[in-house]
Short mmCIF file of C-alpha atoms and ligand atoms in Angstrom, two decimals:
data_model
loop_
_atom_site.label_atom_id
_atom_site.label_comp_id
_atom_site.label_asym_id
_atom_site.label_seq_id
_atom_site.Cartn_x
_atom_site.Cartn_y
_atom_site.Cartn_z
CA MET A 1203 -16.07 19.49 -5.02
CA SER A 1204 -12.48 18.17 -5.43
CA ILE A 1205 -13.41 15.10 -7.77
CA VAL A 1206 -12.29 15.68 -11.29
CA ASP A 1207 -14.72 13.32 -13.06
CA ASN A 1208 -12.68 10.97 -14.87
CA ILE A 1209 -14.76 8.61 -17.27
CA TYR A 1210 -12.87 5.27 -17.56
CA ASN A 1211 -14.70 3.99 -20.78
CA PRO A 1212 -16.37 6.83 -22.42
CA GLU A 1213 -17.25 5.04 -25.61
CA ARG A 1214 -19.23 2.39 -23.24
CA GLU A 1215 -20.36 5.12 -20.37
CA CYS A 1216 -21.33 7.86 -22.62
CA MET A 1217 -23.04 6.22 -25.68
CA SER A 1218 -26.52 7.32 -26.66
CA LYS A 1219 -29.33 5.39 -25.02
CA GLU A 1220 -30.63 4.13 -28.32
CA ASP A 1221 -27.27 2.43 -29.22
CA ARG A 1222 -26.65 1.06 -25.82
CA ALA A 1223 -30.44 -0.36 -25.90
CA LYS A 1224 -29.04 -1.83 -29.32
CA LEU A 1225 -26.06 -3.41 -27.73
CA GLN A 1226 -27.66 -4.78 -24.77
CA GLY A 1227 -30.52 -6.59 -26.92
CA GLU A 1228 -27.74 -8.45 -28.86
CA PHE A 1229 -25.78 -9.24 -25.78
CA LEU A 1230 -29.04 -10.38 -24.00
CA LYS A 1231 -29.85 -12.49 -26.88
CA LYS A 1232 -26.56 -14.64 -26.94
CA THR A 1233 -26.91 -14.69 -23.34
CA VAL A 1234 -30.19 -16.41 -23.48
CA GLU A 1235 -29.01 -19.03 -26.29
CA ARG A 1236 -25.86 -19.68 -24.12
CA VAL A 1237 -27.99 -20.32 -20.85
CA TYR A 1238 -30.76 -21.90 -22.57
CA ASN A 1239 -28.17 -24.56 -23.78
CA ASN A 1240 -25.78 -25.12 -20.94
CA VAL A 1241 -28.02 -24.95 -18.01
CA PRO A 1242 -30.74 -27.47 -17.53
CA VAL A 1243 -32.37 -25.52 -15.04
CA PHE A 1244 -32.83 -22.29 -17.10
CA ARG A 1245 -34.29 -24.40 -19.98
CA GLU A 1246 -36.58 -26.21 -18.12
CA ARG A 1247 -37.89 -22.68 -16.88
CA MET A 1248 -38.27 -21.39 -20.03
CA ASP A 1249 -39.52 -24.12 -21.47
CA ALA A 1250 -42.21 -24.21 -18.78
CA LYS A 1251 -43.11 -20.66 -19.84
CA GLY A 1252 -42.96 -21.33 -23.29
CA VAL A 1253 -40.17 -19.31 -23.86
CA LYS A 1254 -37.42 -20.29 -26.75
CA PRO A 1255 -34.58 -18.23 -27.13
CA GLU A 1256 -35.61 -17.09 -30.55
CA ASP A 1257 -38.46 -14.99 -28.84
CA ILE A 1258 -35.55 -12.72 -27.35
CA ASN A 1259 -34.42 -10.09 -29.56
CA SER A 1260 -34.43 -7.01 -27.83
CA ILE A 1261 -34.40 -5.81 -24.11
CA ASP A 1262 -38.29 -5.26 -24.31
CA ASP A 1263 -38.37 -9.07 -24.64
CA LEU A 1264 -36.77 -9.22 -21.09
CA LYS A 1265 -39.62 -9.28 -19.52
CA LYS A 1266 -40.78 -12.79 -20.88
CA LEU A 1267 -37.77 -14.45 -19.26
CA PRO A 1268 -38.31 -16.44 -15.90
CA PHE A 1269 -36.86 -15.11 -13.00
CA THR A 1270 -33.70 -16.54 -11.05
CA GLU A 1271 -33.49 -16.66 -6.95
CA LYS A 1272 -31.08 -16.94 -4.48
CA THR A 1273 -32.54 -20.17 -3.55
CA ASP A 1274 -31.56 -21.39 -6.91
CA LEU A 1275 -28.02 -20.48 -6.36
CA ARG A 1276 -28.46 -22.78 -3.17
CA ASP A 1277 -29.84 -25.62 -4.92
CA GLN A 1278 -27.34 -25.64 -7.82
CA PHE A 1279 -24.36 -25.32 -5.37
CA PRO A 1280 -21.81 -25.25 -6.56
CA PHE A 1281 -21.50 -25.75 -10.12
CA GLY A 1282 -24.99 -26.49 -11.18
CA LEU A 1283 -25.68 -23.09 -12.74
CA LEU A 1284 -22.49 -22.73 -14.85
CA ALA A 1285 -23.12 -21.95 -18.66
CA VAL A 1286 -19.48 -23.01 -19.48
CA PRO A 1287 -17.26 -26.15 -18.86
CA GLN A 1288 -15.77 -26.34 -15.26
CA SER A 1289 -12.37 -26.05 -16.84
CA GLU A 1290 -12.90 -22.30 -18.25
CA ILE A 1291 -13.37 -21.24 -14.22
CA VAL A 1292 -10.71 -19.36 -13.07
CA ARG A 1293 -12.16 -17.97 -9.95
CA ILE A 1294 -14.79 -18.63 -7.38
CA GLN A 1295 -16.16 -16.11 -5.13
CA GLY A 1296 -18.72 -16.73 -2.38
CA SER A 1297 -21.25 -14.77 -0.76
CA SER A 1298 -20.45 -13.58 2.82
CA GLY A 1299 -23.95 -14.91 3.94
CA THR A 1300 -25.58 -12.08 5.10
CA THR A 1301 -28.83 -13.89 4.86
CA GLY A 1302 -28.77 -17.57 5.32
CA LYS A 1303 -26.31 -20.17 3.86
CA PRO A 1304 -23.42 -19.27 1.25
CA ILE A 1305 -23.77 -19.35 -2.41
CA VAL A 1306 -20.85 -19.38 -4.63
CA ALA A 1307 -20.33 -17.73 -8.50
CA GLY A 1308 -17.72 -19.05 -10.75
CA TYR A 1309 -15.80 -16.53 -13.34
CA THR A 1310 -14.07 -17.14 -16.45
CA GLU A 1311 -10.87 -15.13 -17.31
CA ASN A 1312 -13.05 -12.74 -19.11
CA ASP A 1313 -15.64 -12.55 -16.49
CA VAL A 1314 -12.76 -11.38 -13.91
CA GLU A 1315 -11.72 -8.93 -16.42
CA VAL A 1316 -15.26 -7.38 -17.09
CA TRP A 1317 -15.82 -6.87 -13.33
CA THR A 1318 -12.29 -5.39 -12.94
CA GLU A 1319 -13.05 -2.83 -15.44
CA MET A 1320 -16.65 -2.17 -13.78
CA VAL A 1321 -14.65 -1.49 -10.85
CA ALA A 1322 -11.88 0.88 -12.43
CA ARG A 1323 -14.78 2.86 -13.56
CA ALA A 1324 -16.26 3.40 -10.12
CA MET A 1325 -12.59 4.39 -8.66
CA SER A 1326 -12.11 6.55 -11.47
CA ALA A 1327 -15.35 8.24 -10.77
CA ALA A 1328 -14.35 8.86 -7.14
CA GLY A 1329 -11.29 10.84 -8.71
CA ALA A 1330 -8.71 7.87 -8.50
CA THR A 1331 -5.88 7.78 -11.02
CA LYS A 1332 -2.42 6.01 -11.21
CA ASP A 1333 -1.14 8.39 -8.99
CA ASP A 1334 -3.43 7.37 -6.29
CA ILE A 1335 -2.80 5.24 -3.18
CA VAL A 1336 -5.60 3.18 -2.47
CA GLN A 1337 -6.16 1.16 0.82
CA VAL A 1338 -8.56 -1.93 0.47
CA CYS A 1339 -9.84 -2.65 3.97
CA TYR A 1340 -12.70 -4.94 2.70
CA GLY A 1341 -11.99 -8.35 3.52
CA TYR A 1342 -10.00 -10.33 0.98
CA GLY A 1343 -11.19 -14.32 0.23
CA LEU A 1344 -14.34 -15.43 -0.95
CA PHE A 1345 -16.10 -12.04 -0.34
CA THR A 1346 -15.96 -10.00 -3.39
CA GLY A 1347 -15.08 -6.31 -1.84
CA GLY A 1348 -11.45 -7.17 -1.19
CA LEU A 1349 -10.37 -8.59 -4.38
CA GLY A 1350 -12.61 -6.62 -6.46
CA ALA A 1351 -11.77 -3.39 -5.28
CA HIS A 1352 -7.93 -4.37 -5.60
CA GLN A 1353 -8.60 -5.46 -9.32
CA GLY A 1354 -10.19 -2.34 -10.05
CA ALA A 1355 -7.31 -0.09 -8.25
CA THR A 1356 -4.50 -2.11 -9.87
CA LYS A 1357 -6.08 -1.65 -13.42
CA LEU A 1358 -6.01 2.13 -12.93
CA GLY A 1359 -2.23 1.97 -12.04
CA ALA A 1360 -2.70 2.99 -8.92
CA MET A 1361 -0.55 1.94 -5.82
CA THR A 1362 -2.93 -0.81 -4.18
CA ILE A 1363 -2.64 -1.70 -0.45
CA PRO A 1364 -4.32 -4.90 0.05
CA MET A 1365 -4.80 -4.29 3.91
CA SER A 1366 -8.00 -6.47 4.01
CA SER A 1367 -10.21 -5.87 7.21
CA GLY A 1368 -9.25 -5.53 11.06
CA ASN A 1369 -6.51 -4.35 12.86
CA THR A 1370 -7.46 -1.06 12.74
CA GLN A 1371 -4.53 0.72 14.56
CA ARG A 1372 -2.17 -1.04 11.78
CA GLN A 1373 -4.84 0.00 9.24
CA ILE A 1374 -4.22 4.01 10.53
CA MET A 1375 -0.44 3.67 10.89
CA MET A 1376 -0.46 2.25 7.23
CA MET A 1377 -2.56 4.91 6.13
CA LYS A 1378 -0.64 7.96 7.67
CA GLU A 1379 3.02 6.21 6.98
CA LEU A 1380 2.16 5.09 2.98
CA GLY A 1381 -0.21 8.51 2.65
CA SER A 1382 -3.07 6.48 1.25
CA THR A 1383 -5.27 8.90 -0.63
CA ILE A 1384 -8.39 6.52 -1.37
CA LEU A 1385 -10.20 4.24 1.17
CA CYS A 1386 -12.27 1.35 0.20
CA CYS A 1387 -14.15 -0.33 3.03
CA THR A 1388 -17.72 -0.38 4.49
CA PRO A 1389 -19.52 2.35 5.61
CA SER A 1390 -19.77 1.34 9.13
CA TYR A 1391 -15.82 0.52 9.04
CA ALA A 1392 -15.12 4.23 7.67
CA THR A 1393 -17.09 5.27 10.60
CA TYR A 1394 -15.12 3.58 12.93
CA LEU A 1395 -11.56 4.30 11.47
CA GLY A 1396 -12.78 7.92 11.45
CA GLU A 1397 -13.50 8.06 15.06
CA THR A 1398 -10.35 5.74 15.81
CA ILE A 1399 -7.93 8.42 13.55
CA ARG A 1400 -9.49 11.24 15.78
CA GLU A 1401 -8.95 9.45 18.98
CA MET A 1402 -5.46 9.26 18.22
CA GLY A 1403 -5.08 12.69 17.68
CA LEU A 1404 -4.18 12.76 14.08
CA VAL A 1405 -5.50 15.34 11.83
CA PRO A 1406 -7.44 14.31 8.71
CA GLY A 1407 -6.13 16.76 5.72
CA LYS A 1408 -2.72 16.91 7.72
CA ASP A 1409 -1.28 13.61 8.90
CA ILE A 1410 -4.17 11.40 6.92
CA LYS A 1411 -4.45 12.15 3.11
CA LEU A 1412 -7.46 10.59 2.20
CA LYS A 1413 -9.33 12.42 -0.54
CA SER A 1414 -12.19 10.12 -1.17
CA GLY A 1415 -13.60 6.55 -0.26
CA VAL A 1416 -15.63 4.13 -2.07
CA PHE A 1417 -17.89 2.70 0.25
CA GLY A 1418 -20.67 -0.19 -0.02
CA ALA A 1419 -21.48 -3.74 0.65
CA GLU A 1420 -24.32 -2.61 3.20
CA PRO A 1421 -26.88 0.08 3.26
CA TRP A 1422 -26.16 3.46 4.48
CA SER A 1423 -28.14 6.78 4.57
CA GLU A 1424 -27.17 10.21 3.20
CA GLU A 1425 -26.91 11.58 6.73
CA MET A 1426 -24.18 9.13 7.23
CA ARG A 1427 -22.53 10.18 4.23
CA GLN A 1428 -22.25 13.92 5.69
CA HIS A 1429 -21.05 12.07 8.85
CA ILE A 1430 -18.18 10.30 7.31
CA GLU A 1431 -17.29 13.29 5.06
CA GLU A 1432 -16.89 15.26 7.89
CA LEU A 1433 -15.29 12.93 9.73
CA LEU A 1434 -12.49 12.16 7.69
CA GLY A 1435 -12.59 15.11 5.19
CA ILE A 1436 -13.03 13.29 2.23
CA ASP A 1437 -15.71 12.72 -0.84
CA ALA A 1438 -17.43 9.40 0.15
CA MET A 1439 -18.82 7.35 -2.77
CA ASN A 1440 -21.56 4.61 -3.20
CA ILE A 1441 -20.67 1.72 -4.66
CA TYR A 1442 -23.06 -1.47 -4.85
CA GLY A 1443 -22.80 -4.99 -6.14
CA LEU A 1444 -23.37 -8.66 -5.36
CA THR A 1445 -21.46 -11.82 -5.54
CA GLU A 1446 -24.42 -13.26 -7.57
CA ILE A 1447 -23.74 -10.78 -10.35
CA ALA A 1448 -19.87 -9.67 -10.24
CA GLY A 1449 -19.31 -7.96 -7.05
CA PRO A 1450 -18.57 -4.37 -6.15
CA GLY A 1451 -18.91 -2.37 -9.42
CA VAL A 1452 -22.18 -3.11 -10.62
CA ALA A 1453 -23.06 0.51 -9.92
CA PHE A 1454 -21.37 3.46 -8.62
CA GLU A 1455 -21.74 7.19 -8.07
CA CYS A 1456 -20.10 9.83 -9.93
CA LYS A 1457 -19.40 13.55 -8.53
CA GLU A 1458 -22.79 14.34 -8.41
CA LYS A 1459 -23.73 11.73 -5.83
CA HIS A 1460 -27.39 11.37 -6.71
CA GLY A 1461 -27.59 7.82 -7.72
CA MET A 1462 -25.33 5.31 -8.78
CA HIS A 1463 -24.73 4.84 -12.24
CA ILE A 1464 -25.31 1.24 -13.42
CA ASN A 1465 -22.53 -0.58 -15.74
CA GLU A 1466 -25.39 -1.30 -18.31
CA ASP A 1467 -23.35 -2.72 -21.07
CA HIS A 1468 -22.62 -5.59 -18.81
CA VAL A 1469 -26.03 -5.73 -16.62
CA ILE A 1470 -29.68 -4.60 -17.34
CA ALA A 1471 -31.44 -3.40 -14.31
CA GLU A 1472 -35.28 -3.68 -13.71
CA ILE A 1473 -37.48 -2.54 -11.04
CA ILE A 1474 -40.55 -4.89 -10.02
CA ASP A 1475 -43.30 -4.76 -7.74
CA PRO A 1476 -41.83 -7.83 -5.52
CA VAL A 1477 -46.02 -9.10 -5.10
CA THR A 1478 -47.04 -8.92 -8.36
CA GLU A 1479 -43.32 -9.23 -10.14
CA GLU A 1480 -44.67 -6.61 -12.62
CA GLN A 1481 -42.00 -4.24 -13.95
CA LEU A 1482 -42.27 -0.47 -12.56
CA PRO A 1483 -41.30 2.73 -14.17
CA PRO A 1484 -38.05 4.60 -13.09
CA GLY A 1485 -38.96 6.71 -9.73
CA THR A 1486 -41.22 3.93 -8.39
CA PRO A 1487 -39.51 2.13 -5.64
CA GLY A 1488 -39.38 -1.74 -5.92
CA GLU A 1489 -37.20 -4.60 -5.90
CA LEU A 1490 -33.92 -4.70 -8.33
CA VAL A 1491 -33.92 -7.55 -10.82
CA LEU A 1492 -30.67 -7.73 -12.61
CA THR A 1493 -29.59 -9.69 -15.75
CA THR A 1494 -25.64 -10.15 -16.74
CA ILE A 1495 -25.64 -9.91 -20.43
CA THR A 1496 -21.61 -10.45 -20.87
CA LYS A 1497 -21.12 -12.81 -17.97
CA GLU A 1498 -19.64 -16.45 -19.29
CA GLY A 1499 -19.42 -18.49 -16.15
CA GLN A 1500 -22.55 -17.94 -14.35
CA PRO A 1501 -24.98 -15.69 -16.13
CA MET A 1502 -27.96 -14.55 -14.04
CA ILE A 1503 -31.32 -14.05 -15.73
CA ARG A 1504 -33.64 -11.85 -14.28
CA TYR A 1505 -31.91 -12.17 -10.57
CA ARG A 1506 -34.18 -11.10 -7.95
CA THR A 1507 -31.89 -9.26 -5.49
CA HIS A 1508 -34.51 -8.08 -2.86
CA ASP A 1509 -32.73 -5.13 -2.88
CA ILE A 1510 -35.19 -2.16 -2.79
CA CYS A 1511 -34.61 1.04 -4.45
CA THR A 1512 -35.50 3.25 -7.26
CA LEU A 1513 -34.07 3.89 -10.92
CA ASP A 1514 -33.30 7.36 -12.49
CA ASP A 1515 -32.97 7.78 -16.27
CA THR A 1516 -32.92 11.28 -16.12
CA PRO A 1517 -29.54 12.69 -17.67
CA CYS A 1518 -26.56 13.26 -15.48
CA SER A 1519 -24.20 16.23 -15.66
CA CYS A 1520 -21.11 13.92 -15.58
CA GLY A 1521 -21.60 12.84 -18.89
CA ARG A 1522 -22.39 9.30 -18.51
CA THR A 1523 -25.85 8.19 -19.94
CA THR A 1524 -26.29 5.13 -17.79
CA ILE A 1525 -29.16 4.58 -15.83
CA ARG A 1526 -28.89 5.45 -12.25
CA MET A 1527 -29.98 3.53 -9.06
CA GLY A 1528 -30.84 5.30 -5.98
CA ARG A 1529 -29.42 3.96 -2.44
CA ILE A 1530 -30.90 0.75 -1.28
CA THR A 1531 -33.53 1.76 1.56
CA GLY A 1532 -33.48 -1.75 2.68
CA ARG A 1533 -33.36 -5.35 1.61
CA THR A 1534 -36.65 -7.16 1.41
CA ASP A 1535 -34.94 -9.64 3.78
CA ASP A 1536 -33.84 -7.19 5.97
CA MET A 1537 -37.27 -5.58 6.42
CA LEU A 1538 -38.61 -5.83 9.76
CA VAL A 1539 -42.47 -6.02 10.35
CA ILE A 1540 -42.91 -4.44 13.65
CA ARG A 1541 -46.93 -4.63 14.64
CA GLY A 1542 -47.65 -4.45 11.12
CA VAL A 1543 -45.43 -1.62 9.88
CA ASN A 1544 -42.63 -2.04 7.50
CA VAL A 1545 -39.36 -0.82 8.86
CA PHE A 1546 -36.04 -0.83 7.55
CA PRO A 1547 -32.89 -0.06 9.80
CA SER A 1548 -31.63 2.58 7.50
CA GLN A 1549 -34.68 4.67 7.93
CA ILE A 1550 -33.60 4.45 11.84
CA GLU A 1551 -29.87 5.19 11.31
CA SER A 1552 -31.19 8.57 9.24
CA VAL A 1553 -32.99 9.77 12.33
CA LEU A 1554 -29.78 8.79 14.50
CA VAL A 1555 -27.23 10.48 12.37
CA GLY A 1556 -29.09 13.65 12.91
CA VAL A 1557 -29.26 13.78 16.62
CA ASN A 1558 -26.46 15.65 18.64
CA GLY A 1559 -25.18 13.75 21.67
CA VAL A 1560 -25.40 10.27 20.13
CA ALA A 1561 -22.99 8.38 17.96
CA PRO A 1562 -24.27 6.72 14.90
CA HIS A 1563 -23.49 3.00 16.49
CA TYR A 1564 -26.94 1.35 16.98
CA MET A 1565 -28.52 -2.01 17.70
CA LEU A 1566 -32.44 -2.65 16.86
CA ILE A 1567 -33.87 -5.50 19.52
CA VAL A 1568 -37.12 -6.86 18.13
CA ASP A 1569 -39.05 -8.75 20.66
CA ARG A 1570 -42.61 -10.04 21.22
CA VAL A 1571 -44.12 -9.21 24.72
CA ASN A 1572 -47.84 -10.40 25.40
CA SER A 1573 -48.54 -10.88 21.76
CA THR A 1574 -47.35 -7.48 20.71
CA ASP A 1575 -44.15 -6.50 19.09
CA THR A 1576 -41.74 -4.04 20.52
CA LEU A 1577 -38.69 -2.29 19.13
CA GLU A 1578 -35.74 -1.02 21.45
CA VAL A 1579 -33.29 0.96 19.65
CA GLN A 1580 -29.93 0.74 21.69
CA VAL A 1581 -27.78 3.94 20.71
CA GLU A 1582 -24.44 5.37 21.80
CA LEU A 1583 -24.17 8.31 23.30
CA THR A 1584 -21.01 10.77 22.58
CA ASP A 1585 -18.18 11.13 25.23
CA GLU A 1586 -19.03 14.67 25.76
CA MET A 1587 -22.84 13.61 26.32
CA PHE A 1588 -22.23 10.72 28.46
CA SER A 1589 -20.98 13.02 31.17
CA ASP A 1590 -23.91 15.09 30.78
CA SER A 1591 -26.90 16.11 33.35
CA VAL A 1592 -29.62 13.46 33.32
CA SER A 1593 -32.19 15.96 32.51
CA LYS A 1594 -30.47 16.76 29.05
CA ILE A 1595 -29.91 12.94 28.34
CA GLU A 1596 -33.47 12.50 28.94
CA LYS A 1597 -34.50 15.12 26.46
CA ILE A 1598 -32.23 13.42 23.73
CA LYS A 1599 -34.17 10.09 24.35
CA ASN A 1600 -37.30 11.86 23.77
CA GLN A 1601 -36.17 13.66 20.62
CA ILE A 1602 -35.20 10.33 19.16
CA ALA A 1603 -38.10 8.43 20.34
CA SER A 1604 -40.34 11.00 18.69
CA GLU A 1605 -38.31 11.35 15.36
CA ILE A 1606 -38.63 7.65 14.76
CA LYS A 1607 -42.32 8.01 15.57
CA SER A 1608 -42.76 10.38 13.05
CA VAL A 1609 -40.52 8.84 10.22
CA VAL A 1610 -41.23 5.00 11.02
CA GLY A 1611 -44.64 5.68 12.50
CA ILE A 1612 -44.21 3.22 15.64
CA GLN A 1613 -43.34 4.15 19.16
CA ALA A 1614 -39.76 2.90 19.90
CA LYS A 1615 -38.01 2.10 23.29
CA ILE A 1616 -34.59 4.30 23.35
CA THR A 1617 -31.78 2.84 25.37
CA LEU A 1618 -28.75 5.05 25.28
CA VAL A 1619 -25.78 3.21 26.22
CA GLU A 1620 -22.44 4.32 27.26
CA PRO A 1621 -19.76 5.27 24.23
CA LYS A 1622 -18.07 2.26 22.93
CA SER A 1623 -20.40 -0.23 23.97
CA ILE A 1624 -21.94 -1.48 20.67
CA PRO A 1625 -19.47 -4.11 18.87
CA ARG A 1626 -17.88 -2.25 16.11
CA SER A 1627 -17.87 -4.26 12.64
CA GLU A 1628 -14.91 -4.55 10.21
CA GLY A 1629 -16.95 -5.49 7.71
CA LYS A 1630 -20.87 -5.55 6.83
CA ALA A 1631 -22.54 -4.30 10.21
CA LYS A 1632 -24.97 -6.34 11.96
CA ARG A 1633 -27.65 -4.34 13.45
CA ILE A 1634 -30.83 -6.36 14.13
CA ILE A 1635 -31.53 -8.82 17.07
CA ASP A 1636 -34.87 -10.31 16.30
CA ASN A 1637 -36.07 -12.22 19.35
CA ARG A 1638 -39.54 -13.27 18.23
CA LYS A 1639 -40.33 -16.73 17.84
CA ILE A 1640 -42.60 -16.87 14.75
P1 LIG B 2995 -24.51 -10.88 1.10
O1 LIG B 2995 -24.32 -10.02 1.83
O2 LIG B 2995 -25.69 -11.84 0.68
O3 LIG B 2995 -23.93 -12.28 1.90
P2 LIG B 2995 -22.65 -10.01 -0.71
O4 LIG B 2995 -21.52 -10.02 -0.07
O5 LIG B 2995 -23.12 -10.53 -2.15
O6 LIG B 2995 -23.80 -11.42 -0.20
O7 LIG B 2995 -23.52 -8.62 -0.66
C1 LIG B 2995 -24.59 -8.17 -1.81
C2 LIG B 2995 -25.35 -7.63 -0.86
O8 LIG B 2995 -24.65 -6.29 -0.05
C3 LIG B 2995 -26.50 -6.67 -1.73
O9 LIG B 2995 -27.41 -7.57 -2.43
C4 LIG B 2995 -27.20 -5.66 -0.86
O10 LIG B 2995 -28.05 -6.03 -0.06
C5 LIG B 2995 -25.85 -5.13 -0.25
N1 LIG B 2995 -24.96 -3.69 -0.76
C6 LIG B 2995 -24.02 -3.99 -1.26
N2 LIG B 2995 -23.47 -2.47 -1.93
C7 LIG B 2995 -24.25 -2.10 -1.16
C8 LIG B 2995 -24.67 -0.63 -1.01
N3 LIG B 2995 -23.86 0.58 -1.55
N4 LIG B 2995 -25.65 -0.20 -0.64
C9 LIG B 2995 -26.66 -0.73 -0.03
N5 LIG B 2995 -26.58 -2.19 0.06
C10 LIG B 2995 -25.32 -2.97 -0.64
ZN1 LIG B 2996 -23.25 11.02 -13.35
#
């Protein structure tokens, strides 16, 4: 393991659980007061539930509070959820709109600072220091990825290259010439970069100096991590965030790579059963619900992320005492229900990455034929396999079909397509085409 586990803010990241719970209680109380007094829709909801700010005194009281949904951000677009005068807002970021209409979030100066530190913590955990050269290939703009990573890297004093997304050849040229050591982008783009680097005849470790990558913004599997690590010769670290809460840096992995430490001094996490809305204990998968406790501009109370994961409160050997969240196994919005079975694209991905002869580029095409749902998985053959015998290719097809059947429980039609025929993404990958008419 090459990463030295730097802890950016030991006082906050390694504090005792009791002290943290106390701090969270105080911060939560202040946030609820502020929100109740300044955001009409929150006040109405709390009143409707019969909850007053004085009822909130510790984190155990969190469950008394009403939830917030993405539709609230849309209904209150653009400034209806601000808890400060508009003149205090110094930044607007917006959702990339993976699902539906875009939303915006306003940040005060302090909100930007807090967010910046959250990302600096994540980058430190990935081994970044002021001596590093950080190449940011997340898009710059309303999307939080680019500016978020940029601010965090700059805070560490690292040399930060604001490449933004796109123009893969130029990305690689700069990576080589400037000697970038840390890469920030989506995992799907990291794969694409890795493949292109190799096609260009460049050798990671020699021509390319990357040592680690901080990848997020979309779900990815453990198998995909291994693939990226081998392709680029790096440690591939997971980072999680969403516009509504801050952006990237809400949670991040340490060298142990077993769950992302949540920045709990700024955000409280709960897992709920998405149907009953009851809190679930650590270890049980459910929907992640987040509450910001230091945000001034647009605080979020019990925000339903629709992201599915588990929490892990067992101790971590890195020394951080914060709770960890597991990989996002899917978004409830992303979940496909095919013939009554819940299917997440990440389950299919974990199968495909493990199969020799296919590249981890795929599309899921869902349709309905004679009232029955169908799933077609299009996956690319590797160059070597493409020229191989029909019988070998047929064998791969059968292998994929049977593994998908055993993991997901449904029969899928497998279509093996030519290398490079599935569009590559420079940001968040789009992997589902659902042709069913509801
Ligand atoms: P959207 O994708 O909704 O337009 P954002 O750009 O704010 O808006 O993306 C936030 C969402 O991206 C999260 O709710 C989650 O679904 C996904 N995401 C972010 N980081 C990760 C990650 N490391 N693993 C899985 N999903 C992630
Ligand atoms: Zn750790």
